[in-house]
XYZ file of C-alpha atoms in Angstrom:
355
model
C 69.037 10.833 -1.007
C 67.947 10.690 2.502
C 68.474 12.906 4.956
C 69.962 12.014 7.944
C 70.651 12.982 11.258
C 74.572 13.246 11.051
C 74.312 15.145 7.770
C 72.525 18.049 8.697
C 74.379 18.497 12.146
C 77.517 18.540 10.544
C 76.573 20.594 7.829
C 74.923 23.197 10.523
C 78.333 23.068 12.792
C 80.220 23.941 9.642
C 77.998 26.985 8.773
C 78.363 27.966 12.766
C 81.717 27.622 12.981
C 82.269 29.383 9.401
C 79.979 32.111 10.527
C 82.006 32.608 13.808
C 85.237 32.386 12.367
C 84.694 35.123 9.762
C 83.663 37.250 12.481
C 85.791 37.626 14.590
C 88.058 37.496 11.829
C 90.118 34.422 12.369
C 93.060 33.898 8.872
C 91.565 29.761 8.423
C 87.752 29.634 8.187
C 88.654 26.864 6.434
C 90.418 24.754 9.156
C 87.549 25.227 11.756
C 84.586 23.956 9.050
C 87.760 20.707 8.804
C 87.851 20.360 12.386
C 83.852 20.039 12.092
C 84.184 17.071 9.598
C 86.364 15.324 12.002
C 84.619 15.573 15.029
C 80.836 15.019 14.675
C 80.093 12.131 16.627
C 76.751 10.233 16.749
C 76.111 10.431 20.420
C 76.498 12.943 23.153
C 78.953 10.658 24.676
C 81.341 9.603 22.319
C 81.056 13.791 21.381
C 82.824 14.322 24.883
C 85.240 11.719 24.289
C 86.511 13.005 21.315
C 86.366 17.056 22.040
C 88.947 16.168 25.202
C 90.607 13.355 22.518
C 90.751 16.000 19.702
C 91.935 19.261 21.954
C 94.996 16.737 22.698
C 96.036 16.031 19.469
C 95.811 19.085 17.479
C 97.828 20.186 20.564
C 100.268 17.654 20.457
C 100.536 17.894 16.346
C 100.922 22.388 17.227
C 103.251 22.037 19.836
C 105.326 19.165 17.149
C 104.884 21.472 14.204
C 106.052 25.048 16.434
C 109.232 23.251 17.776
C 109.866 22.003 13.689
C 109.732 25.300 12.634
C 111.601 27.004 15.068
C 114.225 24.074 15.095
C 114.587 22.706 11.429
C 112.453 25.235 8.940
C 109.625 23.985 7.311
C 110.640 22.733 4.158
C 108.503 19.879 2.473
C 111.030 17.679 4.123
C 110.590 18.834 8.034
C 106.956 18.601 7.450
C 106.812 15.119 6.612
C 108.982 14.229 9.181
C 106.874 16.038 11.860
C 103.708 13.953 10.193
C 105.559 10.501 11.103
C 105.990 11.877 14.713
C 102.893 13.721 15.429
C 101.485 9.941 14.151
C 104.315 8.340 15.989
C 102.966 9.684 19.054
C 99.375 9.573 18.828
C 98.872 6.173 17.860
C 101.133 5.433 21.119
C 98.299 7.069 22.578
C 96.010 5.257 21.475
C 93.737 7.912 20.181
C 91.321 7.408 16.668
C 91.818 7.685 13.356
C 89.777 10.851 12.897
C 91.728 12.539 15.789
C 95.129 11.610 14.632
C 94.487 12.619 10.948
C 92.976 16.026 12.420
C 96.193 16.438 14.472
C 98.251 16.398 10.675
C 95.755 18.903 9.737
C 97.123 21.188 12.041
C 100.261 20.604 11.610
C 100.438 21.152 8.071
C 98.355 24.299 8.510
C 101.185 25.273 11.125
C 103.817 24.729 9.100
C 102.715 26.261 6.075
C 104.991 29.453 4.902
C 103.139 32.612 5.615
C 104.810 36.475 5.615
C 103.153 36.712 9.333
C 104.488 36.479 11.938
C 104.796 33.200 12.600
C 103.839 32.481 16.237
C 100.605 34.481 15.820
C 100.005 32.372 12.510
C 100.453 29.578 14.359
C 97.887 31.086 17.481
C 94.744 31.449 14.602
C 95.072 28.768 13.203
C 95.125 26.230 16.443
C 92.248 28.880 17.157
C 89.994 27.633 14.340
C 91.009 24.241 14.899
C 89.603 24.507 17.660
C 86.556 26.708 17.319
C 85.775 23.213 14.926
C 85.243 21.081 18.068
C 83.903 22.976 19.402
C 81.124 23.782 17.299
C 80.466 20.135 16.653
C 80.674 19.676 20.490
C 77.835 21.931 20.346
C 75.503 21.071 17.537
C 75.659 17.367 18.705
C 75.101 18.469 22.292
C 72.282 20.460 21.881
C 70.299 20.306 17.873
C 68.750 16.249 16.876
C 70.135 14.381 20.316
C 69.829 10.704 18.842
C 66.981 8.392 20.184
C 69.398 4.954 19.777
C 66.191 3.157 22.115
C 63.218 3.951 19.761
C 66.014 3.261 16.246
C 67.235 0.550 18.281
C 63.555 -1.857 18.777
C 62.884 -0.264 15.307
C 65.362 -2.218 13.661
C 65.103 -4.950 15.988
C 61.410 -5.454 15.143
C 61.468 -4.610 11.550
C 64.414 -7.702 11.504
C 62.380 -9.949 13.199
C 59.083 -9.482 10.989
C 61.280 -10.206 8.168
C 62.764 -13.461 9.329
C 59.529 -14.812 10.809
C 58.173 -14.072 7.728
C 60.623 -15.734 5.652
C 60.712 -19.133 8.358
C 56.391 -19.667 7.898
C 57.314 -19.327 3.511
C 60.898 -21.117 3.705
C 58.809 -24.007 6.060
C 56.501 -24.511 3.630
C 58.499 -25.003 1.233
C 57.236 -22.062 -0.919
C 60.489 -19.763 -1.322
C 62.220 -17.997 -4.131
C 65.543 -19.402 -3.744
C 67.686 -16.730 -5.646
C 65.097 -14.140 -3.178
C 65.975 -15.432 -0.271
C 68.991 -15.972 -0.929
C 69.572 -12.434 -1.521
C 66.961 -11.722 1.301
C 69.414 -13.434 4.229
C 72.300 -11.204 3.014
C 70.335 -8.333 3.358
C 69.426 -9.707 6.756
C 73.083 -10.644 8.160
C 73.774 -6.518 7.046
C 70.449 -6.052 9.426
C 71.830 -7.259 12.250
C 75.110 -6.095 12.106
C 73.089 -2.646 12.652
C 71.704 -3.341 15.495
C 74.738 -4.584 16.977
C 75.675 -1.228 15.881
C 73.769 0.643 17.315
C 72.792 -1.057 19.988
C 76.843 -0.063 21.173
C 75.779 3.431 20.862
C 72.659 2.847 22.687
C 75.191 1.634 25.527
C 77.035 4.378 25.479
C 74.542 6.322 26.417
C 75.063 8.187 29.579
C 72.475 9.419 32.286
C 73.144 11.316 34.955
C 71.369 10.080 37.650
C 71.060 7.062 39.645
C 67.687 5.772 39.334
C 68.369 6.563 35.588
C 71.092 4.157 34.976
C 69.371 1.016 37.110
C 66.941 1.629 34.824
C 69.128 2.180 31.566
C 70.632 -1.345 32.833
C 67.335 -2.845 33.070
C 66.540 -2.214 29.246
C 70.150 -3.126 28.193
C 69.400 -6.670 29.746
C 66.188 -6.678 27.578
C 67.555 -5.693 24.593
C 70.391 -7.817 24.450
C 68.481 -10.871 25.249
C 65.630 -9.638 22.207
C 68.842 -9.160 20.066
C 69.763 -13.001 20.834
C 66.647 -13.740 20.451
C 66.404 -12.317 16.760
C 69.661 -14.196 16.058
C 68.469 -16.935 17.434
C 65.617 -17.320 15.209
C 67.860 -16.185 12.032
C 69.890 -19.672 12.652
C 66.620 -21.319 12.207
C 65.878 -19.794 8.894
C 69.399 -20.145 7.632
C 69.836 -23.062 9.033
C 66.275 -24.048 7.220
C 68.061 -22.405 3.974
C 70.431 -24.771 3.629
C 68.265 -28.586 4.389
C 65.423 -27.130 1.467
C 66.527 -29.976 -0.655
C 67.642 -32.357 1.758
C 63.355 -31.944 3.753
C 62.156 -35.106 1.675
C 63.942 -36.859 2.861
C 62.633 -36.763 6.599
C 58.798 -38.630 6.761
C 55.816 -36.072 6.012
C 54.169 -36.922 9.724
C 57.125 -35.079 11.500
C 57.463 -32.222 8.944
C 53.428 -31.325 10.029
C 55.172 -32.152 13.536
C 57.914 -28.843 12.593
C 55.733 -27.095 10.828
C 53.370 -26.542 13.550
C 56.330 -26.741 15.969
C 57.968 -23.570 14.499
C 54.854 -22.036 13.618
C 54.232 -21.641 17.685
C 57.834 -20.912 18.189
C 56.773 -17.484 15.610
C 53.460 -16.532 16.847
C 54.878 -16.666 20.645
C 57.717 -14.517 19.165
C 55.270 -11.496 17.627
C 52.978 -11.670 20.967
C 56.227 -10.959 22.966
C 57.260 -7.514 20.440
C 53.832 -6.942 20.241
C 53.668 -7.071 23.460
C 56.379 -4.270 23.620
C 54.279 -2.403 22.055
C 51.418 -2.292 24.213
C 49.474 -3.264 21.983
C 48.328 -7.387 23.729
C 45.792 -6.409 26.518
C 47.198 -8.285 30.189
C 43.695 -10.352 30.000
C 44.912 -12.057 27.531
C 48.362 -12.731 27.799
C 47.928 -16.088 29.917
C 45.339 -17.553 27.869
C 46.952 -16.909 24.860
C 50.480 -18.892 26.317
C 48.567 -21.316 27.283
C 46.967 -21.890 24.235
C 50.760 -21.943 21.778
C 53.132 -22.845 23.895
C 55.449 -24.579 21.803
C 56.695 -27.996 23.158
C 60.849 -28.087 21.127
C 62.267 -30.743 23.372
C 59.330 -32.808 22.488
C 59.663 -32.281 19.027
C 63.472 -33.083 18.861
C 63.033 -36.635 21.060
C 60.637 -37.353 17.747
C 63.126 -36.629 15.552
C 66.230 -38.599 17.361
C 63.006 -41.460 17.086
C 62.848 -40.837 13.335
C 67.097 -41.402 13.356
C 66.785 -44.303 15.407
C 64.097 -45.812 12.932
C 66.351 -45.099 9.855
C 69.751 -46.287 9.031
C 70.291 -43.517 6.078
C 73.623 -41.339 7.689
C 72.221 -38.790 5.527
C 68.989 -37.809 7.306
C 72.031 -36.885 10.789
C 72.028 -33.102 8.379
C 68.997 -32.576 10.990
C 70.632 -32.448 14.098
C 71.766 -29.037 13.214
C 68.666 -28.250 12.832
C 67.036 -29.974 16.097
C 70.056 -27.977 18.374
C 69.174 -24.665 16.483
C 65.093 -25.034 17.450
C 66.045 -25.890 21.029
C 68.747 -23.454 21.163
C 65.380 -21.096 19.375
C 63.213 -22.401 22.237
C 65.337 -21.761 25.027
C 66.675 -18.111 24.165
C 62.702 -17.204 23.454
C 61.535 -18.551 26.758
C 64.052 -16.875 28.261
C 63.257 -13.362 26.742
C 59.612 -14.352 27.789
C 60.417 -14.629 31.825
C 62.915 -11.191 30.792
C 59.420 -9.394 29.408
C 57.289 -10.586 32.200
C 59.457 -9.574 35.333
C 60.216 -6.157 33.266
C 56.726 -5.262 32.900
C 55.210 -6.966 35.935
C 57.782 -4.678 38.542
C 59.034 -1.839 36.549
C 55.615 -0.484 34.758
C 56.760 3.058 34.516
C 59.877 2.542 33.096
C 58.660 1.592 29.748
C 60.287 1.103 26.041
C 60.064 4.108 24.050
C 59.212 2.377 21.006
C 57.989 5.110 18.714
C 59.190 8.439 17.746
C 57.223 11.518 20.252
């Protein structure tokens, strides 16, 4: 079992909430623990948003519960009616699902039957839930702050490595069909996680103007890295779909496709290695000059093959030509962005490994 940072923070926050609740003699420490579970967030910014929204949601739930008890009582059907109202109000305010759920918990907890003075009972339970919300916020803020920049780069690096390896194997018709089909599904999941991690990274807030500009430049570079990775994946999926039709084109052109794609793959790999700081600056220009791919010329040759043949089945390779061109264009754009970034912002390096 792998213990993630969020799991550890949830357990720690629950422990803190229960300890403080017992220390101050709260009636319902369990409510503080429940509030923690609903309030823990993956980023500090989301945690800040969550604490504001959770306080609003719980206040709404508490007010409706108190009004309901004093006007209609706490009959089970009255509790259900109060919950309907709370859900309607919080949904109308476009609060997230966790906030709505915790507001509902607040209504149930406050409208529960008790022999104690109702206002004291309600205040104690409401305070317990606020304690859980604050405990989650403090733990999110202080303990194990996420490093989404490093995590995002590592996810892109791993996905790109898998895609480029499978491209090399597939273009030589050496790939195992079931294995490749499984890997394509897995890589699709990886790409979705990359998009999610990019969103979390973009939500991380900076506190100084200079940091904001540096973060913006990194976001542009990461967005292009992700776009290029997706284009390489599109090429892999296209080769997979056309695997049984590759033999319809001349062997000479097949060799040209493999050679040019190998150059694209090498260029893609070098850009990622350059981001890692594993390529010396004095060698970059010579390497680029030797292995620069010429995809437009390859596409012209493909069109020439179509013109020489009357076989309409060969039109199925037009999507491949399109995907190769798009991959090439995005790779060139990434190359220009990376060159500009490394030339003008050497001090603002991307954190590719954990400190």
